[in-house]
Coordinates of C-alpha atoms in Angstrom, one line a residue:
M1 CA -158.4 -199.7 -170.7
K2 CA -156.2 -200.1 -174.1
I3 CA -154.9 -197.3 -176.4
S4 CA -154.7 -197.8 -180.2
I5 CA -152.3 -195.3 -182.1
V6 CA -152.6 -195.5 -185.8
T7 CA -150.1 -193.7 -188.0
P8 CA -150.8 -193.2 -191.8
V9 CA -147.9 -192.8 -193.9
F10 CA -146.7 -192.4 -197.6
N11 CA -143.2 -191.7 -198.5
S12 CA -142.0 -190.0 -195.3
V13 CA -138.5 -191.3 -195.1
T14 CA -137.3 -188.1 -193.7
T15 CA -139.9 -187.7 -190.8
I16 CA -141.2 -191.2 -190.0
E17 CA -138.8 -192.4 -187.6
K18 CA -139.5 -189.3 -185.2
T19 CA -143.2 -189.9 -185.4
I20 CA -142.5 -193.9 -184.7
L21 CA -140.2 -193.0 -181.8
S22 CA -142.5 -190.7 -180.0
V23 CA -145.2 -193.5 -179.8
I24 CA -142.8 -196.5 -178.7
S25 CA -141.3 -194.3 -176.2
Q26 CA -144.4 -193.5 -174.5
K27 CA -144.5 -194.1 -170.6
R28 CA -147.9 -195.9 -169.9
N29 CA -150.0 -198.0 -167.5
F30 CA -152.0 -200.1 -169.8
P31 CA -151.4 -201.7 -173.0
L32 CA -150.6 -199.6 -176.4
E33 CA -151.3 -200.9 -179.7
Y34 CA -149.6 -199.4 -182.5
I35 CA -150.7 -199.8 -186.2
V36 CA -148.8 -198.5 -189.2
I37 CA -150.9 -197.9 -192.6
D38 CA -148.5 -197.1 -195.7
G39 CA -149.9 -196.3 -198.9
G40 CA -147.1 -198.3 -200.9
S41 CA -144.1 -195.9 -200.2
T42 CA -141.0 -196.1 -202.6
D43 CA -138.5 -193.7 -201.0
G44 CA -137.0 -195.9 -198.2
T45 CA -139.9 -195.2 -195.7
I46 CA -140.8 -198.9 -195.1
Q47 CA -137.0 -199.9 -194.6
I48 CA -137.4 -197.4 -191.5
I49 CA -140.6 -198.9 -190.5
N50 CA -139.0 -202.4 -190.6
K51 CA -136.7 -201.5 -188.1
Y52 CA -139.3 -201.3 -185.3
A53 CA -141.1 -204.1 -186.5
D54 CA -141.0 -205.9 -183.1
Q55 CA -142.8 -202.8 -181.5
I56 CA -145.5 -202.4 -184.1
N57 CA -148.3 -204.4 -183.7
L58 CA -149.5 -204.2 -187.3
F59 CA -148.2 -202.8 -190.2
I60 CA -149.9 -203.0 -193.7
S61 CA -148.3 -201.4 -197.1
E62 CA -150.4 -201.3 -199.9
P63 CA -151.9 -198.4 -202.3
D64 CA -154.7 -196.8 -200.8
R65 CA -157.0 -193.4 -201.5
G66 CA -155.0 -190.9 -199.3
P67 CA -154.4 -190.7 -195.7
Y68 CA -157.9 -190.9 -194.5
D69 CA -158.3 -194.0 -196.3
A70 CA -155.3 -195.4 -194.5
M71 CA -157.0 -193.9 -191.1
N72 CA -160.1 -195.9 -191.8
K73 CA -157.9 -199.1 -192.3
G74 CA -156.2 -198.3 -188.9
I75 CA -159.5 -197.7 -187.3
N76 CA -161.2 -200.8 -188.4
H77 CA -158.1 -202.7 -187.3
S78 CA -157.8 -201.2 -183.9
T79 CA -158.5 -203.1 -180.8
G80 CA -158.0 -200.4 -178.4
D81 CA -160.7 -198.5 -176.6
V82 CA -159.2 -195.3 -177.4
I83 CA -157.9 -194.2 -180.6
G84 CA -155.2 -191.6 -181.4
I85 CA -154.0 -190.6 -184.8
I86 CA -150.7 -189.4 -185.8
N87 CA -149.6 -188.6 -188.8
S88 CA -146.1 -189.4 -190.3
D89 CA -144.4 -185.9 -189.9
D90 CA -146.1 -185.4 -186.4
W91 CA -145.1 -186.5 -183.1
Y92 CA -146.3 -187.0 -179.8
H93 CA -144.9 -185.4 -176.4
D94 CA -143.5 -187.3 -173.6
N95 CA -146.2 -188.3 -171.1
A96 CA -148.9 -188.0 -173.9
I97 CA -150.4 -191.1 -173.5
A98 CA -150.1 -191.2 -169.9
T99 CA -152.1 -188.0 -169.7
V100 CA -154.7 -189.6 -172.0
E101 CA -154.9 -192.7 -170.0
Q102 CA -155.3 -190.6 -166.7
E103 CA -157.9 -188.4 -168.1
F104 CA -160.1 -191.5 -169.7
C105 CA -159.7 -193.2 -166.1
R106 CA -160.9 -190.1 -164.3
N107 CA -164.0 -189.7 -166.3
H108 CA -165.3 -192.7 -168.2
D109 CA -167.8 -190.4 -169.9
I110 CA -165.1 -189.0 -172.2
S111 CA -165.5 -189.6 -176.3
V112 CA -163.5 -187.0 -177.6
L113 CA -160.2 -185.5 -175.6
Y114 CA -158.3 -182.8 -177.2
S115 CA -155.7 -180.4 -176.4
P116 CA -153.7 -177.5 -177.6
I117 CA -150.9 -178.4 -180.4
T118 CA -147.3 -176.8 -180.9
N119 CA -146.6 -176.1 -184.7
Y120 CA -143.3 -176.7 -186.0
Y121 CA -141.9 -175.9 -189.7
K122 CA -138.6 -177.8 -190.7
G123 CA -137.5 -178.2 -186.8
E124 CA -138.2 -174.6 -185.7
Y125 CA -141.3 -174.0 -183.5
V126 CA -143.7 -171.5 -184.8
A127 CA -146.7 -171.2 -182.4
T128 CA -149.0 -172.9 -180.2
F129 CA -152.5 -173.3 -181.3
V130 CA -155.3 -173.5 -178.6
P131 CA -158.4 -174.9 -179.5
G132 CA -161.4 -172.4 -180.0
D133 CA -165.0 -172.9 -178.8
L134 CA -166.9 -176.1 -179.3
D135 CA -169.9 -174.4 -180.4
K136 CA -168.2 -172.8 -183.5
L137 CA -167.5 -176.1 -185.0
L138 CA -170.9 -175.5 -186.7
F139 CA -168.9 -172.9 -188.9
R140 CA -165.5 -174.1 -189.0
F141 CA -162.9 -176.5 -187.5
T142 CA -161.7 -175.4 -184.1
L143 CA -159.6 -178.4 -183.0
N144 CA -156.3 -180.0 -184.4
H145 CA -156.7 -183.4 -185.2
P146 CA -153.2 -185.0 -184.0
S147 CA -153.8 -183.9 -180.6
C148 CA -157.5 -185.8 -180.5
F149 CA -157.9 -188.9 -178.9
I150 CA -161.5 -190.6 -180.0
T151 CA -163.1 -193.8 -178.1
K152 CA -163.6 -196.9 -180.5
S153 CA -167.3 -196.3 -179.6
A154 CA -167.5 -192.9 -180.7
Y155 CA -166.3 -194.0 -184.0
N156 CA -168.8 -197.0 -184.0
L157 CA -171.6 -194.3 -183.5
V158 CA -170.7 -191.9 -186.3
G159 CA -168.4 -193.7 -188.9
L160 CA -165.3 -193.1 -190.1
Y161 CA -163.9 -190.2 -192.4
N162 CA -165.6 -189.4 -195.3
L163 CA -163.3 -189.7 -198.4
E164 CA -165.4 -187.2 -200.2
Y165 CA -163.1 -184.9 -198.5
P166 CA -159.6 -185.2 -199.2
I167 CA -158.4 -182.4 -197.1
A168 CA -161.0 -181.6 -194.3
A169 CA -162.3 -185.2 -193.6
D170 CA -161.5 -184.5 -190.0
Y171 CA -163.3 -181.6 -189.6
D172 CA -166.4 -183.6 -191.1
L173 CA -165.9 -186.4 -188.3
I174 CA -165.3 -184.1 -185.5
L175 CA -168.5 -182.1 -186.5
R176 CA -170.7 -185.2 -186.8
L177 CA -169.4 -186.5 -183.2
F178 CA -170.4 -182.9 -182.0
V179 CA -173.9 -183.0 -183.4
S180 CA -174.1 -186.3 -182.1
G181 CA -173.9 -184.8 -178.4
V182 CA -171.0 -187.0 -177.2
N183 CA -168.8 -185.6 -174.4
F184 CA -165.8 -183.5 -175.4
H185 CA -163.0 -183.0 -172.8
Y186 CA -160.1 -180.5 -173.0
V187 CA -157.0 -180.8 -171.4
S188 CA -154.5 -177.6 -171.4
T189 CA -151.5 -179.4 -171.7
P190 CA -150.4 -179.8 -175.5
L191 CA -150.0 -183.5 -176.5
A192 CA -148.8 -183.5 -179.9
S193 CA -146.6 -181.3 -182.3
Y194 CA -147.9 -180.8 -185.8
S195 CA -145.6 -180.2 -188.9
L196 CA -146.7 -177.3 -191.0
S197 CA -146.2 -179.2 -194.0
G198 CA -149.2 -181.4 -194.2
M199 CA -152.4 -180.8 -196.4
S200 CA -154.5 -178.4 -194.3
S201 CA -151.4 -176.2 -194.0
S202 CA -150.4 -176.1 -197.6
A203 CA -149.4 -172.5 -198.7
I204 CA -150.4 -173.1 -202.1
P205 CA -153.3 -170.9 -203.1
F206 CA -155.9 -173.6 -205.2
D207 CA -154.9 -176.1 -201.8
R208 CA -156.2 -173.3 -199.6
L209 CA -159.4 -172.8 -201.4
K210 CA -160.2 -176.3 -201.8
L211 CA -159.8 -176.5 -198.0
I212 CA -162.1 -173.6 -197.4
R213 CA -164.5 -174.9 -200.1
E214 CA -164.7 -178.3 -198.2
C215 CA -165.0 -176.7 -195.1
W216 CA -168.0 -174.7 -196.4
K217 CA -169.7 -178.0 -197.7
I218 CA -169.3 -179.8 -194.3
S219 CA -170.7 -176.9 -192.4
C220 CA -173.5 -176.9 -195.0
S221 CA -174.2 -180.6 -194.3
H222 CA -175.4 -179.6 -190.7
S223 CA -177.0 -176.3 -191.6
N224 CA -180.8 -177.2 -192.1
Q225 CA -181.8 -176.0 -188.7
F226 CA -179.6 -172.8 -188.7
S227 CA -181.5 -169.7 -187.6
R228 CA -181.5 -166.7 -189.9
E229 CA -178.8 -165.3 -187.4
M230 CA -176.7 -168.5 -187.6
E231 CA -176.7 -168.6 -191.2
L232 CA -175.6 -165.0 -191.5
Q233 CA -172.7 -165.5 -189.1
R234 CA -171.6 -168.6 -191.1
W235 CA -171.5 -166.3 -194.5
N236 CA -169.6 -163.6 -192.4
V237 CA -166.8 -166.4 -190.8
Y238 CA -166.1 -167.6 -194.4
A239 CA -166.1 -163.9 -196.0
A240 CA -163.5 -163.1 -193.4
W241 CA -161.7 -166.4 -193.9
V242 CA -161.4 -165.9 -197.5
F243 CA -160.3 -162.1 -196.9
N244 CA -157.6 -163.4 -194.4
E245 CA -156.3 -165.9 -196.9
L246 CA -156.2 -163.0 -199.4
F247 CA -154.2 -160.6 -197.2
A248 CA -152.0 -163.4 -196.4
L249 CA -151.3 -164.5 -199.8
P250 CA -148.1 -162.4 -200.0
T251 CA -146.7 -163.6 -196.7
R252 CA -147.8 -167.2 -197.2
Y253 CA -145.8 -167.2 -200.8
F254 CA -142.8 -165.2 -199.8
L255 CA -142.2 -166.0 -196.4
K256 CA -141.5 -169.0 -194.4
P257 CA -143.9 -169.8 -191.5
P258 CA -141.8 -168.6 -188.5
L259 CA -141.3 -165.3 -190.3
A260 CA -145.2 -165.1 -191.2
R261 CA -146.0 -165.7 -187.6
K262 CA -144.0 -163.1 -186.7
L263 CA -145.2 -160.5 -188.7
K264 CA -148.7 -161.6 -187.9
S265 CA -148.1 -161.1 -184.1
F266 CA -146.5 -157.8 -184.6
L267 CA -149.5 -156.5 -186.5
S268 CA -151.9 -157.9 -183.9
R269 CA -150.5 -155.6 -181.6
Y270 CA -151.9 -152.9 -183.6
L271 CA -155.2 -154.4 -185.3
G272 CA -156.3 -155.7 -182.0
K273 CA -157.7 -159.1 -180.8
P274 CA -158.2 -161.1 -184.0
V275 CA -161.8 -162.2 -185.0
S276 CA -160.7 -165.7 -185.4
D277 CA -159.6 -166.4 -181.7
T278 CA -163.1 -167.9 -180.9
Y279 CA -162.2 -170.5 -183.9
G280 CA -158.8 -171.3 -182.0
K281 CA -155.9 -168.8 -181.3
W282 CA -152.3 -169.0 -181.8

């Protein structure tokens, strides 16, 4: 078995080294291929990448159409049986690759392996995201992309990331895989850490609305066989999401994620279990 890791990067001079080190320092039993796809950085990112050139199997630096375009390039060049994608401000935990190897060796039917993921903001731990129910993928994303490992054969089955969705193409891909009936496998140990500074975690209201709109379109693209009850449930999910975003807008704008998370935990004690737990919980 061979694992390929792809890192899309653009102007990430302050974070890319930690990402690279988290990949090349992994303990493993099988070959590991590391591919870095840069969008034409101008801030010193390339110089840092070049420091580790002897441990990177393929490095491409050229203008692209964004991170999902870079991911597609990396996947197309990958020669591994399993592919992981770790962004340039995220990182793998120790023994992540060894865990992935072990799970795929135990079960050859796995197409998508996923796990919880720890979240950080400027180096400070915020929370751990635990994936939600798979059947809720029909309505909303319940996983987290950096903690997913997907077989090359699964990509061959459903295709690559759809650039029509600049923020939520990962949801679109995972949903296509789920609908296709491939085998998802969950491990309870977090495999990666996620930086709360990426596209889908932006606190800018316009970005949040774009994320919701893209997710709605993706869910709609698979709703042709929805029952009336499921359609109503989807409307309720997105109405609740919009309401939650409006409610959270002041805290997103005025509070940093660690403090906002503490405030949410405090309120949850009095408001009860959040409705969104089945879509992933913190």
